[in-house]
């Protein structure tokens, strides 16, 4: 008996069906059966299903003699399902890689609950991806529960396909699908009300395709009136279950009103001539099913007025549209006023004197005290305490996380404008907004965010995919305000001057944020390891992939992280840090968050100081991240996983071939990567030689005194010797002080 029965009804989806089936049958978890139902589809769906059934014995096909609709097609598949759990997958949607394995693991962990609810992402026809906005509801996964214990679970999209159901629970309760539109409603609500044990999985397991056309619920039709009958079925279910009715009838009453008004508000659902009738039927049902003494939310009270409520509803909708239009015009007006004020402010700036002791800092688009600017600020407080350092942060949340005694201003505030207008020095690792003035007697110091491998600045002009949404000429106009560009070596100096053909001078200082790496002692990183929960004596492997320009959203899952963690074996801890631009997108929902919760690995994407992670690790696995230029300063091994190097260079461009001049061994497939790890080659003498050569070429000015050099030479105007060159080769200690080249 298989673990999962995947029931897939099919009707007029020949363009998407192969992708759907492949996403199921190519899963690493194989203990499944597929019950595919050809709902008398007039296209080639039936032939495609038969083709797959002939190639894979796990696929069974039912050919219906007449078209019965989505709900009854699912019902047709139910008697043929033999798995422990039922999974109803729509034939234009797809599973994400590893989804079934993650579900199986969670079901085992939760001791076979009645229902498992998992996450999904909307994938749009134009290429965009958006994670379920209520994903946080799934984050509490420590125990099973009922809907009464955690009613917020019902705030999620109440559809059938974001859950799997224990088959004997479904059969015992007699759940089936009715005909008509909105057939998920009389399935999901009764299932969730009746389930004795519900579990959640905080992982994106399904891509919910948003089709440009062909979506049934976006078809203008009177069939949308079916929603009323579907809710009547749910109320009838509660009438038969008095033990559930008292708890859920008020909730269902409100949900029904909200759902029906939402349908009415959509421009593509109901014919305009039928909207008044739809409102009237909704109002009749709302009054008929209102529980005695139930409080009606303000936005639904219009339904209590019956036919008279429809003019009020339309007036409210039209008022809302008018209000939004007024707000749009107000924003335009405010923008015009802001422009005039900006011109006035420009005139005032020339009359306000520059404060020679004021240094204004910002990093990573005003996210906090981070990166090179933070290192410069710390050193300035140490050796030049008369300089006043002020940080720009973008909001109160960032301000609350600042270190104690950090003076700051909020972006856009009056204090912010005064600070940037009067500062003698402005230090940033990202371009300042164009409105920030560049006065002749102020100095702008740009620190960058590392040594470049991929194309930057003007070099992106020939890479339209990589510069999508980026105004390169405007970026260069902003860079014209730089006075000094900090560089870690002559290579970086050449590349930055090529990428930004502007008016600055290159400052051969080294990278201030890397001083802590150059000067690291044997105990460096121990506190971070303890905070992350790394067991004593474990080898820490830091995996830090970069983003991809050839994929919308930037994330391509190059490595199966669960497999990598398992292949590393006992005595190893895998720490994953995604590129910061991916931190808020769907990437972490594709398994990373769930693997972190289960203790398979550590998700360190939110760690603010990447240098702490480098110090805490023993090995870096990366692809094309600039992190490698910093990590070699620790003289610890680096593996470059370059399985898509041709695609990456074709889309983004690179200044040199990292596979030919790498800081360590290079893998071009997961098999090669696994061999390098298992054989110990990752820490052999050849790896040390490659690392030493890489460090000598790219880190010439990294002598551990970069921050001091910036403060003394650029802020104070004092002389200081130029960097003495990269420190010589050292022994190769890991984060616990062991010699990685010694025999284990």
XYZ file of C-alpha atoms in Angstrom:
744
model
C 0.000 0.000 0.000
C 1.610 3.313 -1.079
C 2.036 6.249 1.252
C 0.366 8.755 -1.098
C -2.429 8.472 -3.621
C -2.161 11.487 -5.911
C -5.512 12.069 -7.625
C -5.241 14.285 -10.725
C -8.425 15.223 -12.630
C -7.700 16.458 -16.165
C -9.731 18.603 -18.539
C -8.347 20.802 -21.338
C -4.866 21.131 -19.827
C -2.761 19.442 -22.504
C -0.250 22.307 -22.452
C 0.447 21.892 -18.736
C -0.209 18.209 -18.062
C 3.255 16.827 -18.805
C 4.879 19.341 -16.480
C 2.408 18.399 -13.755
C 2.985 14.650 -14.129
C 6.765 15.037 -14.340
C 6.785 17.064 -11.120
C 5.094 14.122 -9.348
C 6.835 11.145 -10.945
C 10.324 12.690 -10.752
C 10.098 13.195 -6.992
C 12.850 11.527 -4.974
C 10.111 9.990 -2.805
C 8.810 7.035 -4.814
C 6.184 5.391 -2.574
C 3.200 6.815 -4.442
C 0.453 5.989 -6.876
C -1.093 8.392 -9.363
C -4.796 8.082 -10.120
C -5.309 10.265 -13.189
C -8.882 10.996 -14.266
C -9.523 12.003 -17.869
C -12.731 14.022 -17.470
C -13.737 13.382 -21.082
C -11.238 16.060 -22.144
C -11.625 17.107 -25.802
C -7.872 17.683 -26.259
C -4.930 15.248 -25.953
C -5.079 14.863 -22.152
C -6.294 11.252 -22.404
C -3.508 10.257 -24.789
C -0.879 11.924 -22.627
C -2.126 10.086 -19.561
C -2.069 6.742 -21.394
C 1.477 7.446 -22.538
C 2.645 8.042 -18.961
C 0.768 4.982 -17.685
C 2.584 2.828 -20.234
C 5.942 4.093 -19.004
C 5.355 4.098 -15.239
C 3.439 1.384 -13.420
C 2.566 3.827 -10.637
C 0.153 5.643 -12.967
C -3.433 4.451 -13.469
C -5.829 6.233 -15.796
C -9.628 6.493 -15.666
C -11.362 7.684 -18.827
C -14.811 9.092 -18.015
C -17.512 8.757 -20.639
C -18.863 12.246 -20.051
C -17.553 15.463 -18.590
C -18.601 15.636 -14.931
C -16.596 18.594 -13.637
C -13.695 18.897 -11.250
C -15.379 17.775 -8.040
C -17.039 14.657 -9.400
C -13.883 13.747 -11.344
C -12.068 13.690 -8.018
C -14.842 11.508 -6.624
C -14.328 9.083 -9.518
C -10.716 8.652 -8.507
C -11.396 8.104 -4.801
C -12.465 4.402 -4.961
C -9.242 3.570 -6.834
C -6.966 5.171 -4.222
C -5.163 2.733 -1.921
C -2.604 5.031 -0.286
C -2.402 6.048 3.349
C -2.940 9.681 2.339
C -4.961 11.357 -0.398
C -3.504 14.289 -2.325
C -5.741 16.094 -4.829
C -3.476 17.838 -7.343
C -4.870 20.090 -10.058
C -3.453 19.178 -13.454
C -2.056 22.630 -14.252
C -0.148 22.901 -10.960
C 3.202 21.328 -10.093
C 4.997 19.951 -7.061
C 8.274 21.488 -5.990
C 11.345 19.215 -5.864
C 11.469 17.229 -2.638
C 7.880 18.064 -1.694
C 6.643 14.492 -1.161
C 9.707 13.572 0.902
C 9.108 16.593 3.119
C 5.425 15.650 3.515
C 6.278 12.044 4.355
C 8.834 13.109 6.946
C 6.415 15.542 8.564
C 3.593 12.971 8.647
C 5.888 10.481 10.369
C 7.055 13.126 12.820
C 3.438 14.067 13.634
C 2.376 10.417 14.030
C -0.035 10.337 11.071
C -2.454 13.233 11.638
C -5.847 13.440 9.932
C -4.755 16.426 7.816
C -1.410 17.961 6.885
C -1.521 21.571 5.646
C 1.484 22.745 3.621
C 2.565 25.940 1.921
C 2.383 26.956 -1.732
C 3.525 29.725 -4.063
C 1.584 31.434 -6.824
C 3.457 31.251 -10.127
C 2.217 33.785 -12.661
C 2.010 33.359 -16.423
C 4.412 36.289 -16.871
C 7.095 34.571 -14.771
C 6.667 36.017 -11.299
C 6.442 33.985 -8.108
C 4.781 35.016 -4.834
C 4.659 32.992 -1.659
C 1.443 32.558 0.284
C 1.158 35.790 2.287
C -0.066 33.903 5.376
C 2.848 31.470 5.461
C 3.589 32.443 9.069
C 0.441 30.550 10.125
C 2.276 27.337 9.204
C 5.435 28.141 11.143
C 4.243 26.637 14.448
C 4.832 22.971 13.692
C 5.782 21.549 17.071
C 2.535 19.640 17.705
C -0.791 18.625 16.207
C -3.974 20.553 16.984
C -7.624 21.039 16.076
C -9.064 23.986 14.207
C -10.768 25.072 17.428
C -7.381 25.219 19.159
C -5.771 27.215 16.353
C -8.579 28.858 14.335
C -6.074 30.969 12.405
C -5.469 27.874 10.281
C -8.808 28.657 8.610
C -7.465 32.038 7.477
C -5.431 30.178 4.865
C -6.807 29.711 1.374
C -9.527 27.089 1.864
C -8.791 24.886 -1.120
C -8.322 21.146 -1.387
C -4.839 21.075 -2.951
C -2.770 22.611 -0.118
C -3.450 19.637 2.160
C -3.138 15.861 2.277
C -5.768 13.751 4.041
C -5.553 10.435 5.849
C -7.649 8.127 3.705
C -9.328 6.208 6.523
C -10.358 9.559 8.085
C -11.961 10.630 4.798
C -13.702 7.297 4.344
C -14.964 7.213 7.939
C -16.448 10.703 7.636
C -17.833 10.077 4.141
C -16.382 13.235 2.592
C -17.011 13.702 -1.139
C -17.075 16.587 -3.609
C -20.337 18.119 -4.895
C -20.855 19.290 -8.485
C -20.495 22.912 -9.567
C -18.110 25.797 -8.990
C -16.488 26.313 -5.565
C -16.579 22.562 -4.936
C -13.626 22.931 -2.527
C -15.800 24.849 -0.046
C -18.026 21.940 1.136
C -14.949 19.714 1.334
C -12.359 21.828 3.125
C -14.547 23.399 5.810
C -16.103 20.103 6.989
C -12.714 18.382 6.841
C -11.026 21.059 8.928
C -13.931 21.304 11.380
C -13.997 17.534 11.919
C -10.280 16.763 11.965
C -9.090 15.622 15.377
C -5.404 16.099 14.614
C -4.026 18.683 12.164
C -0.341 19.220 11.409
C 1.392 21.909 9.358
C 4.434 21.943 7.116
C 6.201 25.281 6.659
C 7.465 24.437 3.192
C 6.398 25.401 -0.325
C 5.321 22.068 -1.762
C 3.178 23.258 -4.669
C 3.343 25.864 -7.405
C -0.163 27.218 -7.932
C -0.266 28.273 -11.579
C -1.961 31.614 -12.271
C -3.026 31.225 -15.891
C -3.622 34.226 -18.128
C -6.804 32.583 -19.348
C -8.598 29.291 -18.861
C -8.995 29.595 -15.094
C -12.539 28.435 -14.336
C -13.070 30.822 -11.444
C -12.015 33.767 -13.616
C -14.641 32.954 -16.241
C -17.551 35.388 -16.384
C -20.645 33.251 -15.847
C -23.771 32.724 -13.781
C -22.084 29.548 -12.541
C -20.646 31.675 -9.726
C -24.097 31.519 -8.149
C -23.077 27.945 -7.210
C -21.241 29.358 -4.203
C -24.560 29.767 -2.369
C -25.458 26.080 -2.711
C -21.962 25.083 -1.622
C -22.225 27.056 1.620
C -25.688 25.593 2.216
C -24.024 22.168 2.119
C -21.548 23.246 4.796
C -24.361 24.583 7.009
C -26.197 21.260 6.509
C -23.037 19.434 7.611
C -23.004 21.484 10.824
C -26.721 20.842 11.390
C -25.885 17.120 11.404
C -23.031 17.711 13.881
C -24.428 19.603 16.865
C -21.109 19.222 18.681
C -19.479 21.291 15.914
C -22.308 23.680 15.066
C -22.132 25.808 18.218
C -18.437 26.512 17.654
C -18.370 26.981 13.902
C -21.722 28.333 12.736
C -20.932 32.001 13.580
C -17.528 31.670 11.910
C -19.037 30.096 8.786
C -21.738 32.768 8.627
C -19.125 35.501 8.526
C -16.890 33.612 6.106
C -19.802 33.049 3.725
C -20.641 36.757 3.652
C -17.029 37.752 3.061
C -16.578 35.169 0.316
C -19.707 36.142 -1.577
C -18.940 39.871 -1.444
C -15.418 39.096 -2.639
C -16.862 37.287 -5.663
C -19.190 40.210 -6.317
C -16.276 42.665 -6.220
C -14.273 40.833 -8.886
C -14.748 42.402 -12.333
C -14.366 39.100 -14.214
C -16.733 36.823 -12.295
C -20.383 37.830 -12.729
C -22.123 39.345 -15.737
C -22.953 42.968 -14.811
C -26.681 42.326 -15.326
C -26.600 39.553 -12.693
C -24.768 41.355 -9.896
C -27.886 42.773 -8.227
C -29.480 39.324 -8.169
C -26.281 37.793 -6.737
C -26.275 40.394 -3.966
C -29.962 39.731 -3.230
C -29.444 35.971 -2.949
C -26.392 36.483 -0.761
C -28.347 38.826 1.519
C -31.248 36.353 1.810
C -28.883 33.554 2.723
C -26.955 35.775 5.139
C -30.131 36.631 7.034
C -31.462 33.062 6.925
C -28.336 31.508 8.419
C -27.450 34.220 10.905
C -26.933 32.601 14.344
C -29.023 34.052 17.109
C -27.151 36.816 18.913
C -24.221 36.772 16.500
C -22.400 40.060 16.013
C -22.144 41.098 12.366
C -18.879 42.751 11.260
C -19.314 46.317 10.058
C -18.313 45.517 6.475
C -21.064 42.862 6.238
C -23.950 44.840 7.705
C -24.939 45.950 4.220
C -26.180 42.370 3.688
C -28.775 42.758 6.430
C -30.650 45.360 4.395
C -31.775 42.921 1.697
C -32.504 44.424 -1.724
C -32.065 47.940 -0.319
C -28.509 47.054 0.573
C -27.307 46.778 -2.997
C -27.385 50.536 -3.755
C -25.528 51.104 -0.482
C -22.985 48.441 -1.447
C -22.425 50.037 -4.856
C -22.104 53.467 -3.281
C -19.483 52.128 -0.867
C -17.556 50.530 -3.728
C -17.694 53.687 -5.817
C -16.670 55.785 -2.815
C -13.734 53.481 -2.288
C -12.630 53.905 -5.882
C -13.049 57.656 -5.641
C -11.050 57.701 -2.434
C -8.222 55.761 -4.045
C -8.199 58.155 -6.985
C -8.041 61.132 -4.606
C -5.165 59.497 -2.773
C -3.363 58.953 -6.078
C -3.762 62.609 -6.983
C -2.679 63.610 -3.485
C 0.497 61.571 -3.866
C 1.184 63.334 -7.153
C 0.629 66.672 -5.483
C 2.876 65.733 -2.583
C 5.538 64.702 -5.086
C 5.313 68.081 -6.800
C 5.531 69.876 -3.466
C 8.465 67.691 -2.463
C 10.197 68.607 -5.691
C 9.715 72.314 -5.027
C 10.873 71.876 -1.435
C 13.892 69.995 -2.722
C 14.819 72.923 -4.914
C 14.385 75.288 -1.978
C 16.442 72.950 0.220
C 19.217 72.949 -2.389
C 19.426 76.691 -2.122
C 19.469 76.534 1.694
C 22.248 73.918 1.705
C 24.784 76.337 0.339
C 24.134 78.639 3.313
C 24.413 75.932 6.013
C 28.027 75.328 6.984
C 29.501 71.845 6.807
C 30.231 70.304 10.194
C 33.878 69.126 9.941
C 33.350 66.572 12.717
C 30.189 64.938 11.369
C 30.377 61.543 9.640
C 27.126 60.049 8.311
C 27.080 56.295 7.747
C 24.741 53.902 5.974
C 24.968 50.284 4.838
C 22.897 47.898 2.751
C 20.134 50.416 1.971
C 19.937 51.715 5.552
C 19.487 48.322 7.257
C 21.773 48.951 10.216
C 25.350 49.053 11.510
C 26.837 46.566 9.056
C 29.667 45.841 6.659
C 32.600 48.139 5.909
C 30.891 51.311 7.184
C 30.390 49.610 10.564
C 34.073 48.667 10.780
C 35.089 52.249 9.923
C 32.669 53.628 12.528
C 34.041 51.351 15.264
C 37.627 52.337 14.492
C 36.708 56.051 14.332
C 35.172 55.864 17.816
C 38.400 54.276 19.025
C 41.055 56.554 17.510
C 39.055 59.699 16.620
C 36.389 60.072 19.336
C 35.930 63.750 18.459
C 34.251 62.682 15.213
C 30.481 62.397 15.568
C 29.103 59.345 13.779
C 25.420 59.271 12.782
C 23.741 56.277 11.116
C 20.867 56.455 8.646
C 18.298 53.671 9.166
C 15.141 53.133 7.181
C 12.646 52.596 10.008
C 11.909 52.117 13.676
C 12.468 48.354 13.457
C 16.037 48.855 12.251
C 16.585 51.595 14.822
C 15.544 49.256 17.643
C 18.235 46.739 16.664
C 21.123 49.226 16.671
C 23.963 48.737 19.165
C 23.667 50.798 22.367
C 24.757 54.438 22.168
C 24.439 54.558 18.372
C 23.268 57.948 17.187
C 20.885 57.622 14.274
C 18.338 59.374 12.074
C 15.372 57.893 10.232
C 15.464 57.975 6.452
C 13.450 60.911 5.070
C 13.065 62.716 8.404
C 14.012 66.345 8.985
C 16.971 65.182 11.093
C 18.088 62.993 8.213
C 18.085 65.896 5.768
C 19.991 68.103 8.184
C 22.577 65.387 8.791
C 23.326 64.549 5.152
C 23.361 68.235 4.198
C 25.915 69.186 6.875
C 28.098 66.062 7.006
C 31.755 66.496 6.166
C 31.968 62.762 5.370
C 29.356 60.366 3.984
C 30.277 56.659 4.133
C 28.152 54.013 2.400
C 28.451 50.620 0.710
C 25.426 51.368 -1.516
C 24.758 54.466 -3.597
C 23.142 57.314 -1.690
C 19.709 58.450 -2.936
C 20.001 61.003 -5.691
C 18.528 63.704 -3.454
C 21.523 63.547 -1.081
C 23.620 66.631 -1.823
C 27.242 66.574 -2.930
C 28.805 69.742 -1.658
C 32.295 70.749 -2.747
C 33.516 70.649 0.861
C 32.046 67.205 1.718
C 33.729 63.852 1.087
C 31.897 60.740 -0.098
C 33.554 57.405 0.660
C 32.187 54.338 -1.121
C 33.209 51.036 0.394
C 31.529 48.579 -2.027
C 30.384 45.157 -0.793
C 33.360 43.027 -1.739
C 35.597 42.205 -4.665
C 33.631 41.768 -7.911
C 33.496 38.546 -9.883
C 30.252 39.234 -11.758
C 29.719 42.254 -13.986
C 28.794 45.484 -12.245
C 27.893 49.062 -13.168
C 28.466 50.081 -16.777
C 29.396 46.520 -17.727
C 25.730 45.587 -17.260
C 24.699 47.747 -20.219
C 25.278 44.772 -22.506
C 23.402 42.398 -20.202
C 19.713 43.360 -20.412
C 18.588 40.440 -18.250
C 21.025 41.245 -15.470
C 20.134 44.939 -15.397
C 16.362 44.415 -15.517
C 14.791 47.272 -13.569
C 18.163 48.971 -13.067
C 18.824 52.443 -14.470
C 22.553 52.199 -15.165
C 23.055 55.803 -16.376
C 21.369 57.140 -13.238
C 23.483 54.796 -11.104
C 26.618 56.223 -12.707
C 25.421 59.790 -12.118
C 25.083 58.910 -8.430
C 28.549 57.356 -8.460
C 29.909 60.651 -9.805
C 29.536 61.914 -6.219
C 32.101 59.444 -4.884
C 35.425 60.905 -3.843
C 37.065 57.655 -2.741
C 36.448 54.037 -3.737
C 37.956 51.497 -1.318
C 39.733 48.556 -2.933
C 41.187 45.303 -1.600
C 43.768 44.868 -4.379
C 44.858 45.994 -7.805
C 42.399 43.635 -9.478
C 39.461 45.236 -7.642
C 40.865 48.671 -8.455
C 40.848 47.901 -12.187
C 37.388 46.368 -12.165
C 35.718 49.117 -10.136
C 37.269 51.833 -12.313
C 36.028 49.948 -15.384
C 32.532 49.328 -14.000
C 32.136 52.895 -12.691
C 33.828 55.324 -15.105
C 33.313 58.234 -12.718
C 35.289 60.934 -10.910
C 36.528 59.116 -7.789
C 40.014 58.107 -6.731
C 40.735 54.501 -5.733
C 41.846 54.224 -2.108
C 44.244 51.329 -1.568
C 43.108 50.655 1.953
C 41.839 47.084 1.981
C 38.310 46.177 3.109
C 37.628 47.373 6.669
C 35.089 44.634 7.391
C 37.791 42.034 6.698
C 40.149 43.206 9.427
C 38.424 40.837 11.818
C 39.191 37.932 9.461
C 42.829 38.817 8.951
C 43.389 39.263 12.686
C 41.324 36.247 13.766
C 42.688 34.113 16.583
C 42.027 30.442 17.283
C 38.978 31.244 19.430
C 37.325 33.451 16.808
C 33.893 32.167 15.892
C 33.392 30.070 19.026
C 30.700 32.375 20.412
C 28.797 32.287 17.117
C 28.980 28.486 17.039
C 27.540 28.344 20.545
C 24.750 30.779 19.652
C 23.827 28.762 16.572
C 23.783 25.549 18.595
C 26.673 23.799 16.826
C 27.795 20.751 18.844
C 31.332 20.927 20.244
C 33.886 19.481 17.874
C 31.654 19.495 14.788
C 33.048 20.594 11.441
C 30.933 23.503 10.202
C 30.270 23.690 6.458
C 28.998 27.093 5.306
C 27.004 26.982 2.066
C 26.515 30.445 0.541
C 25.008 30.481 -2.974
C 24.471 33.686 -4.922
C 21.424 34.754 -6.927
C 20.855 33.944 -10.618
C 19.825 36.560 -13.159
C 18.617 33.950 -15.623
C 15.736 32.990 -13.325
C 13.030 35.486 -12.340
C 13.211 35.896 -8.581
C 16.892 35.011 -8.555
C 16.746 31.627 -6.844
C 17.776 28.341 -8.422
C 18.050 25.332 -6.130
C 21.405 23.942 -7.251
C 21.864 21.467 -4.391
C 19.470 19.198 -2.487
C 20.265 20.535 0.967
C 18.822 17.553 2.840
C 20.994 15.233 0.768
C 24.080 17.391 1.339
C 23.496 17.410 5.100
C 23.061 13.630 5.079
C 26.161 13.072 2.932
C 28.263 15.217 5.270
C 27.358 12.746 8.006
C 27.826 12.770 11.758
C 30.216 15.292 13.192
C 29.312 17.931 10.612
C 26.910 20.863 10.740
C 25.611 22.446 7.530
C 24.980 26.205 7.791
C 23.144 27.832 4.863
C 23.152 31.520 4.072
C 21.170 32.627 1.038
C 21.989 35.822 -0.812
C 20.400 38.749 1.120
C 18.188 39.613 -1.859
C 16.514 36.192 -1.508
C 15.832 36.432 2.234
C 12.282 37.735 1.896
C 11.164 35.743 -1.144
C 9.880 32.199 -1.576
C 13.344 30.589 -1.611
C 13.391 29.737 2.088
C 9.951 28.190 1.846
C 11.237 25.600 -0.608
C 12.507 23.431 2.214
C 15.132 25.533 3.980
C 12.891 26.705 6.837
C 11.530 23.208 7.408
C 15.004 21.620 7.400
C 16.127 24.223 9.917
C 13.165 23.459 12.181
C 13.927 19.752 12.075
C 17.588 20.324 12.936
C 18.864 18.966 9.619
C 20.784 22.192 9.007
C 21.015 25.775 10.267
C 19.394 28.557 8.231
C 21.628 31.569 8.874
C 20.202 33.807 6.150
C 19.019 36.348 8.729
C 22.362 36.548 10.525
C 23.275 40.238 10.174
C 27.063 39.829 10.274
C 28.322 37.393 7.664
C 31.860 37.702 9.025
C 30.667 35.935 12.194
C 29.516 32.985 10.078
C 32.814 32.864 8.255
C 34.728 32.827 11.521
C 32.473 30.058 12.861
C 32.906 27.792 9.833
C 35.609 25.378 8.704
C 34.769 25.129 5.011
C 32.981 27.389 2.534
C 30.967 25.917 -0.325
C 29.826 28.589 -2.735
C 29.236 29.122 -6.404
C 30.002 32.649 -7.584
C 29.520 34.660 -4.394
C 31.996 37.450 -3.638
C 32.211 35.913 -0.176
C 35.063 33.721 -1.412
C 37.341 36.774 -1.762
C 36.901 37.435 1.951
C 36.879 33.847 3.178
C 40.364 33.059 1.843
C 41.758 35.530 4.394
C 40.985 32.911 7.059
C 43.154 30.456 5.126
C 40.402 27.845 5.370
C 39.258 25.647 2.487
C 36.831 26.751 -0.224
C 34.919 24.581 -2.696
C 33.427 26.227 -5.791
C 30.299 24.460 -7.080
C 30.049 25.660 -10.676
C 27.499 23.334 -12.250
C 25.813 26.169 -14.188
C 28.821 28.369 -14.947
C 28.047 28.712 -18.704
C 24.457 29.809 -18.004
C 25.587 32.176 -15.258
C 28.235 33.905 -17.366
C 25.898 34.120 -20.359
C 23.281 35.949 -18.300
C 25.282 37.999 -15.791
C 28.831 38.084 -17.130
C 32.049 37.626 -15.148
C 35.432 39.366 -15.124
C 37.384 36.099 -15.162
C 36.802 32.351 -15.279
C 36.423 31.290 -11.657
C 36.575 27.629 -12.673
C 40.130 28.174 -14.000
C 41.365 30.430 -11.189
C 39.430 29.177 -8.181
C 40.363 29.484 -4.489
C 40.001 25.722 -4.132
C 38.720 22.658 -5.917
C 35.840 23.067 -8.380
C 32.862 20.723 -8.789
C 30.653 20.720 -11.871
C 28.068 18.251 -10.579
C 26.754 17.158 -7.215
C 28.545 13.838 -7.690
C 31.882 15.662 -7.944
C 31.052 17.796 -4.924
C 30.161 14.729 -2.852
C 33.427 13.057 -3.855
C 35.500 16.105 -2.858
C 33.831 16.088 0.553
C 33.974 12.338 1.156
C 37.551 11.867 -0.046
C 39.008 14.709 2.026
C 40.326 16.394 -1.119
C 38.637 19.624 -0.008
C 41.457 20.123 2.510
C 44.455 18.648 0.679
C 47.685 20.406 -0.246
C 46.423 21.335 -3.701
C 43.464 23.112 -2.098
C 45.894 25.054 0.100
C 48.029 25.985 -2.915
C 45.013 27.241 -4.881
C 43.837 29.241 -1.894
C 47.227 30.842 -1.389
C 47.510 31.853 -5.042
C 43.985 33.289 -5.015
C 44.688 35.289 -1.874
C 47.933 36.667 -3.290
C 46.202 37.811 -6.472
C 43.045 39.371 -5.090
C 43.792 40.430 -1.493
C 46.994 42.491 -1.793
C 45.876 45.283 0.531
C 44.174 43.146 3.179
C 46.710 43.553 5.999
C 44.229 43.825 8.886
C 44.552 47.618 9.237
C 42.052 48.741 6.608
C 39.635 50.488 8.971
C 42.452 52.345 10.671
C 43.846 53.368 7.278
C 40.467 54.784 6.193
C 40.045 56.766 9.405
C 43.566 58.155 9.508
C 44.087 58.951 5.839
C 40.581 59.818 4.616
C 38.847 61.197 7.723
C 41.750 62.717 9.653
C 44.156 63.481 6.811
C 47.075 61.814 8.586
C 49.816 59.886 6.788
C 49.920 56.110 7.150
C 52.003 53.476 5.374
C 50.365 51.740 2.442
C 49.337 48.120 2.976
C 52.309 45.813 3.292
C 50.748 43.079 1.209
C 48.672 40.066 2.018
C 49.838 38.192 5.125
C 51.947 35.159 4.328
C 50.609 31.632 4.322
C 49.779 30.338 7.768
C 48.876 26.996 9.141
C 45.310 26.079 8.287
C 43.359 26.128 11.576
C 39.650 25.501 11.526
C 37.153 27.187 13.835
C 38.062 24.831 16.670
C 41.804 25.308 16.322
C 42.573 21.995 14.581
C 45.008 21.735 11.677
C 42.897 20.736 8.701
C 45.903 19.360 6.832
C 46.834 17.001 9.625
C 45.654 13.421 9.481
C 42.333 12.923 11.300
